[in-house]
Tab-separated table of C-alpha atoms in Angstrom:
chain	number	residue	atom	x	y	z
A	1	MET	CA	0.000	0.000	0.000
A	2	PRO	CA	1.541	3.337	-1.027
A	3	SER	CA	2.511	5.952	1.529
A	4	PHE	CA	2.191	9.263	-0.294
A	5	LYS	CA	5.180	11.488	0.411
A	6	GLY	CA	6.525	14.846	-0.698
A	7	ASP	CA	4.996	16.094	-3.941
A	8	GLU	CA	2.691	13.059	-4.077
A	9	ALA	CA	1.072	14.266	-0.857
A	10	THR	CA	1.078	17.946	-1.805
A	11	ASN	CA	-0.506	17.330	-5.219
A	12	TYR	CA	-2.848	14.535	-4.173
A	13	ASP	CA	-6.106	16.503	-4.088
A	14	GLU	CA	-5.561	17.988	-7.536
A	15	ARG	CA	-4.511	14.660	-9.060
A	16	ILE	CA	-7.263	12.484	-7.606
A	17	GLU	CA	-10.018	14.560	-9.206
A	18	ARG	CA	-8.581	13.669	-12.624
A	19	LEU	CA	-8.347	9.976	-11.793
A	20	VAL	CA	-11.753	9.287	-10.249
A	21	PRO	CA	-14.830	10.180	-12.314
A	22	GLY	CA	-17.482	11.615	-10.007
A	23	TYR	CA	-15.007	12.191	-7.166
A	24	GLU	CA	-16.894	15.157	-5.722
A	25	LEU	CA	-20.264	13.422	-6.121
A	26	LEU	CA	-18.987	10.348	-4.272
A	27	HIS	CA	-18.107	12.502	-1.291
A	28	GLN	CA	-21.311	14.534	-1.491
A	29	LEU	CA	-23.441	11.372	-1.410
A	30	THR	CA	-21.380	9.868	1.399
A	31	PHE	CA	-21.633	12.981	3.556
A	32	ALA	CA	-25.388	13.279	2.985
A	33	GLN	CA	-25.891	9.720	4.234
A	34	CYS	CA	-23.726	10.369	7.266
A	35	GLN	CA	-25.816	13.414	8.121
A	36	VAL	CA	-29.148	11.608	7.939
A	37	GLN	CA	-28.045	8.309	9.496
A	38	LEU	CA	-25.666	9.251	12.310
A	39	GLU	CA	-26.359	10.922	15.627
A	40	ALA	CA	-25.322	14.559	15.903
A	41	ASP	CA	-22.504	13.703	18.324
A	42	ALA	CA	-21.285	10.574	16.522
A	43	LYS	CA	-17.663	9.480	16.703
A	44	VAL	CA	-16.374	8.746	13.199
A	45	LEU	CA	-13.239	6.927	12.070
A	46	VAL	CA	-11.860	8.067	8.701
A	47	VAL	CA	-9.522	5.403	7.307
A	48	GLY	CA	-6.966	6.745	4.863
A	49	ALA	CA	-7.895	10.312	5.751
A	50	GLY	CA	-5.115	11.741	3.591
A	51	THR	CA	-5.082	15.523	3.483
A	52	GLY	CA	-8.250	15.743	5.574
A	53	LYS	CA	-10.815	16.798	2.977
A	54	GLU	CA	-13.452	14.305	4.125
A	55	VAL	CA	-13.002	15.149	7.792
A	56	ILE	CA	-13.266	18.908	7.228
A	57	ALA	CA	-16.450	18.639	5.185
A	58	LEU	CA	-18.160	16.426	7.749
A	59	ALA	CA	-16.939	18.401	10.737
A	60	GLN	CA	-18.104	21.735	9.348
A	61	ALA	CA	-21.552	20.336	8.586
A	62	ASN	CA	-21.809	18.528	11.948
A	63	PRO	CA	-20.423	20.724	14.751
A	64	ASN	CA	-20.838	18.093	17.476
A	65	MET	CA	-19.179	15.147	15.733
A	66	HIS	CA	-15.699	13.957	16.681
A	67	PHE	CA	-13.239	12.225	14.384
A	68	VAL	CA	-10.095	10.176	14.185
A	69	ALA	CA	-8.184	10.813	10.961
A	70	GLN	CA	-6.023	7.753	10.274
A	71	ASP	CA	-3.425	7.337	7.553
A	72	ILE	CA	-0.005	5.759	7.077
A	73	SER	CA	1.446	8.861	5.395
A	74	GLU	CA	2.999	11.382	7.769
A	75	ASP	CA	3.216	13.926	4.950
A	76	MET	CA	-0.481	13.667	4.127
A	77	LEU	CA	-1.472	13.976	7.771
A	78	ALA	CA	0.813	16.986	8.231
A	79	ILE	CA	-1.182	18.743	5.506
A	80	ALA	CA	-4.395	17.576	7.156
A	81	GLN	CA	-3.350	18.965	10.554
A	82	GLN	CA	-2.690	22.393	9.045
A	83	ARG	CA	-6.086	22.326	7.392
A	84	PHE	CA	-7.834	21.258	10.591
A	85	ASP	CA	-6.211	24.171	12.415
A	86	GLN	CA	-7.244	26.613	9.694
A	87	ALA	CA	-10.805	25.279	9.661
A	88	GLY	CA	-11.090	25.582	13.453
A	89	ILE	CA	-11.916	21.910	13.987
A	90	ALA	CA	-8.618	20.633	15.415
A	91	ASN	CA	-10.157	20.220	18.871
A	92	ARG	CA	-12.548	17.610	17.442
A	93	VAL	CA	-10.061	15.632	15.361
A	94	GLN	CA	-7.460	13.158	16.584
A	95	ILE	CA	-4.654	12.437	14.118
A	96	HIS	CA	-3.434	8.845	14.010
A	97	CYS	CA	-0.513	7.819	11.796
A	98	GLY	CA	-0.138	4.057	11.662
A	99	ASP	CA	-1.976	0.837	12.417
A	100	LEU	CA	-5.712	0.940	13.089
A	101	ASN	CA	-5.345	-1.708	15.779
A	102	ALA	CA	-3.571	0.820	18.019
A	103	LEU	CA	-6.808	2.812	18.422
A	104	GLU	CA	-9.234	2.394	21.316
A	105	GLY	CA	-12.339	1.722	19.204
A	106	GLN	CA	-16.000	2.429	19.959
A	107	PHE	CA	-16.681	4.386	16.769
A	108	ASP	CA	-20.240	4.893	15.539
A	109	ALA	CA	-19.193	4.834	11.875
A	110	ALA	CA	-16.214	4.580	9.578
A	111	LEU	CA	-15.333	5.915	6.153
A	112	CYS	CA	-12.877	4.059	3.918
A	113	LEU	CA	-12.960	5.835	0.575
A	114	LEU	CA	-10.571	4.913	-2.245
A	115	VAL	CA	-8.225	2.985	0.020
A	116	MET	CA	-8.764	-0.766	-0.144
A	117	HIS	CA	-7.923	-1.227	-3.838
A	118	PHE	CA	-4.312	-0.430	-2.879
A	119	VAL	CA	-4.275	-3.470	-0.571
A	120	PRO	CA	-3.488	-6.946	-2.003
A	121	ASP	CA	-6.030	-9.728	-1.585
A	122	ASP	CA	-3.474	-12.004	0.046
A	123	GLY	CA	-5.009	-11.727	3.484
A	124	SER	CA	-4.200	-8.021	3.720
A	125	LYS	CA	-7.651	-6.847	2.606
A	126	ALA	CA	-9.246	-9.123	5.183
A	127	LYS	CA	-6.922	-7.765	7.890
A	128	LEU	CA	-7.867	-4.187	6.984
A	129	LEU	CA	-11.593	-4.931	7.144
A	130	GLN	CA	-11.166	-6.792	10.430
A	131	ALA	CA	-9.185	-3.897	11.885
A	132	ILE	CA	-11.977	-1.506	10.892
A	133	ARG	CA	-14.637	-3.828	12.324
A	134	ASN	CA	-12.743	-4.072	15.613
A	135	GLN	CA	-12.997	-0.304	16.015
A	136	LEU	CA	-16.763	-0.126	15.478
A	137	VAL	CA	-19.626	-0.561	17.904
A	138	SER	CA	-22.299	-3.129	17.091
A	139	GLY	CA	-24.630	-1.827	14.402
A	140	ALA	CA	-22.199	0.861	13.233
A	141	TRP	CA	-22.088	1.910	9.590
A	142	LEU	CA	-19.199	1.657	7.140
A	143	TRP	CA	-19.070	3.700	3.946
A	144	ILE	CA	-16.507	2.157	1.630
A	145	ALA	CA	-15.626	3.037	-1.967
A	146	ASP	CA	-13.097	1.350	-4.199
A	147	LEU	CA	-11.961	0.603	-7.697
A	148	MET	CA	-13.727	-2.637	-8.604
A	149	LYS	CA	-13.101	-5.089	-11.427
A	150	PRO	CA	-14.764	-4.031	-14.701
A	151	GLU	CA	-18.263	-5.370	-15.297
A	152	THR	CA	-18.040	-4.996	-19.089
A	153	PRO	CA	-15.128	-5.514	-21.532
A	154	PHE	CA	-15.045	-1.791	-22.332
A	155	GLU	CA	-15.546	-0.262	-18.878
A	156	ARG	CA	-11.857	0.251	-18.151
A	157	ASP	CA	-11.181	1.881	-21.532
A	158	ALA	CA	-14.133	4.205	-20.980
A	159	GLN	CA	-12.760	5.078	-17.565
A	160	PHE	CA	-9.524	6.350	-19.076
A	161	LYS	CA	-11.419	8.317	-21.710
A	162	VAL	CA	-13.242	10.114	-18.918
A	163	CYS	CA	-9.983	10.718	-17.065
A	164	GLN	CA	-8.572	12.392	-20.172
A	165	GLN	CA	-11.698	14.561	-20.356
A	166	LEU	CA	-11.046	15.527	-16.736
A	167	GLY	CA	-7.535	16.693	-17.637
A	168	LEU	CA	-5.320	13.616	-17.235
A	169	THR	CA	-2.437	13.855	-19.708
A	170	ASP	CA	-1.319	11.086	-22.065
A	171	ILE	CA	1.690	10.522	-19.805
A	172	GLY	CA	-0.660	10.380	-16.829
A	173	VAL	CA	-2.740	7.744	-18.593
A	174	GLU	CA	0.370	5.644	-19.285
A	175	ARG	CA	1.492	5.868	-15.688
A	176	THR	CA	-1.951	4.999	-14.379
A	177	LEU	CA	-2.232	2.023	-16.722
A	178	ALA	CA	1.088	0.775	-15.363
A	179	ALA	CA	-0.140	1.339	-11.804
A	180	PHE	CA	-3.194	-0.801	-12.545
A	181	GLU	CA	-0.838	-3.698	-13.176
A	182	ARG	CA	1.395	-3.177	-10.124
A	183	GLU	CA	-0.424	-1.187	-7.436
A	184	PHE	CA	-4.197	-1.731	-7.695
A	185	PHE	CA	-5.905	-4.907	-6.507
A	186	ALA	CA	-9.531	-4.619	-7.606
A	187	LEU	CA	-12.187	-7.092	-6.493
A	188	ASP	CA	-15.367	-8.328	-8.123
A	189	ARG	CA	-18.581	-7.947	-6.157
A	190	MET	CA	-18.737	-11.596	-5.095
A	191	ARG	CA	-15.283	-11.553	-3.537
A	192	PHE	CA	-15.999	-8.177	-1.935
A	193	ALA	CA	-19.177	-9.594	-0.350
A	194	GLU	CA	-17.257	-12.642	0.909
A	195	LEU	CA	-14.655	-10.471	2.618
A	196	LEU	CA	-17.301	-8.299	4.255
A	197	GLU	CA	-19.255	-11.271	5.593
A	198	TYR	CA	-16.124	-13.026	6.845
A	199	ASN	CA	-15.091	-9.939	8.798
A	200	GLY	CA	-18.382	-9.222	10.532
A	201	PHE	CA	-20.280	-6.969	8.136
A	202	GLY	CA	-23.715	-7.407	6.615
A	203	VAL	CA	-24.936	-6.991	3.049
A	204	ALA	CA	-23.384	-4.078	1.163
A	205	HIS	CA	-25.690	-1.688	-0.674
A	206	CYS	CA	-24.328	0.255	-3.642
A	207	TYR	CA	-24.946	4.008	-3.482
A	208	PHE	CA	-22.440	5.263	-6.061
A	209	LYS	CA	-21.028	3.932	-9.317
A	210	ALA	CA	-18.925	5.762	-11.880
A	211	LEU	CA	-17.650	3.080	-14.233
A	212	SER	CA	-15.365	0.903	-12.052
A	213	PHE	CA	-15.371	3.190	-9.010
A	214	THR	CA	-18.132	2.013	-6.671
A	215	GLY	CA	-19.357	3.123	-3.273
A	216	PHE	CA	-21.098	0.855	-0.774
A	217	VAL	CA	-22.705	1.283	2.613
A	218	VAL	CA	-22.748	-1.685	4.983
A	219	ARG	CA	-23.605	-2.232	8.623
A	220	CYS	CA	-21.757	-4.201	11.275
A	221	GLN	CA	-23.474	-7.405	12.257
């Protein structure tokens, strides 16, 4: 799993919007569900919080919620901390760099957006889901979005066409195609459902799909 450093961390927010069709809509739909489903003072775990965009949006819309922003990138979290300070929400956000299992748990919900496709399905995906489940109270919600395996022979090609329309350069397309071979570990829906069930989650319901990028909401059993 990559640990974004230096320029990769600094330029992440600009780059990701060219790589994920519907990036802003994914977050808008996720946040709307959090607002209607969670209690006003909910404690939320954000897995792979990166530069803090998700946390800031939720915190500003929900002034009584508290958050833990977890990531493995110190550089990304350093940017996030500055942004939390600027947004005036630092007193409601705990930064955690490292393993999820080091946290104390008892979260009402978790977000894991655009993270798990970086994790190999060699037992590592299962460990990540189990670590998230261990932090959640019974009945808690998980919003999870990932790059999934294509459902049609042309879906992946169409995805790159959209990325070019969003401003991804030809060189960027070449690099991303190479990354698909080395760094991304997409699942099909059956395997995804198996992993969720094995690690203590219920049936996942799709709430977002933009070609291969898919968002699901699922509840702890």
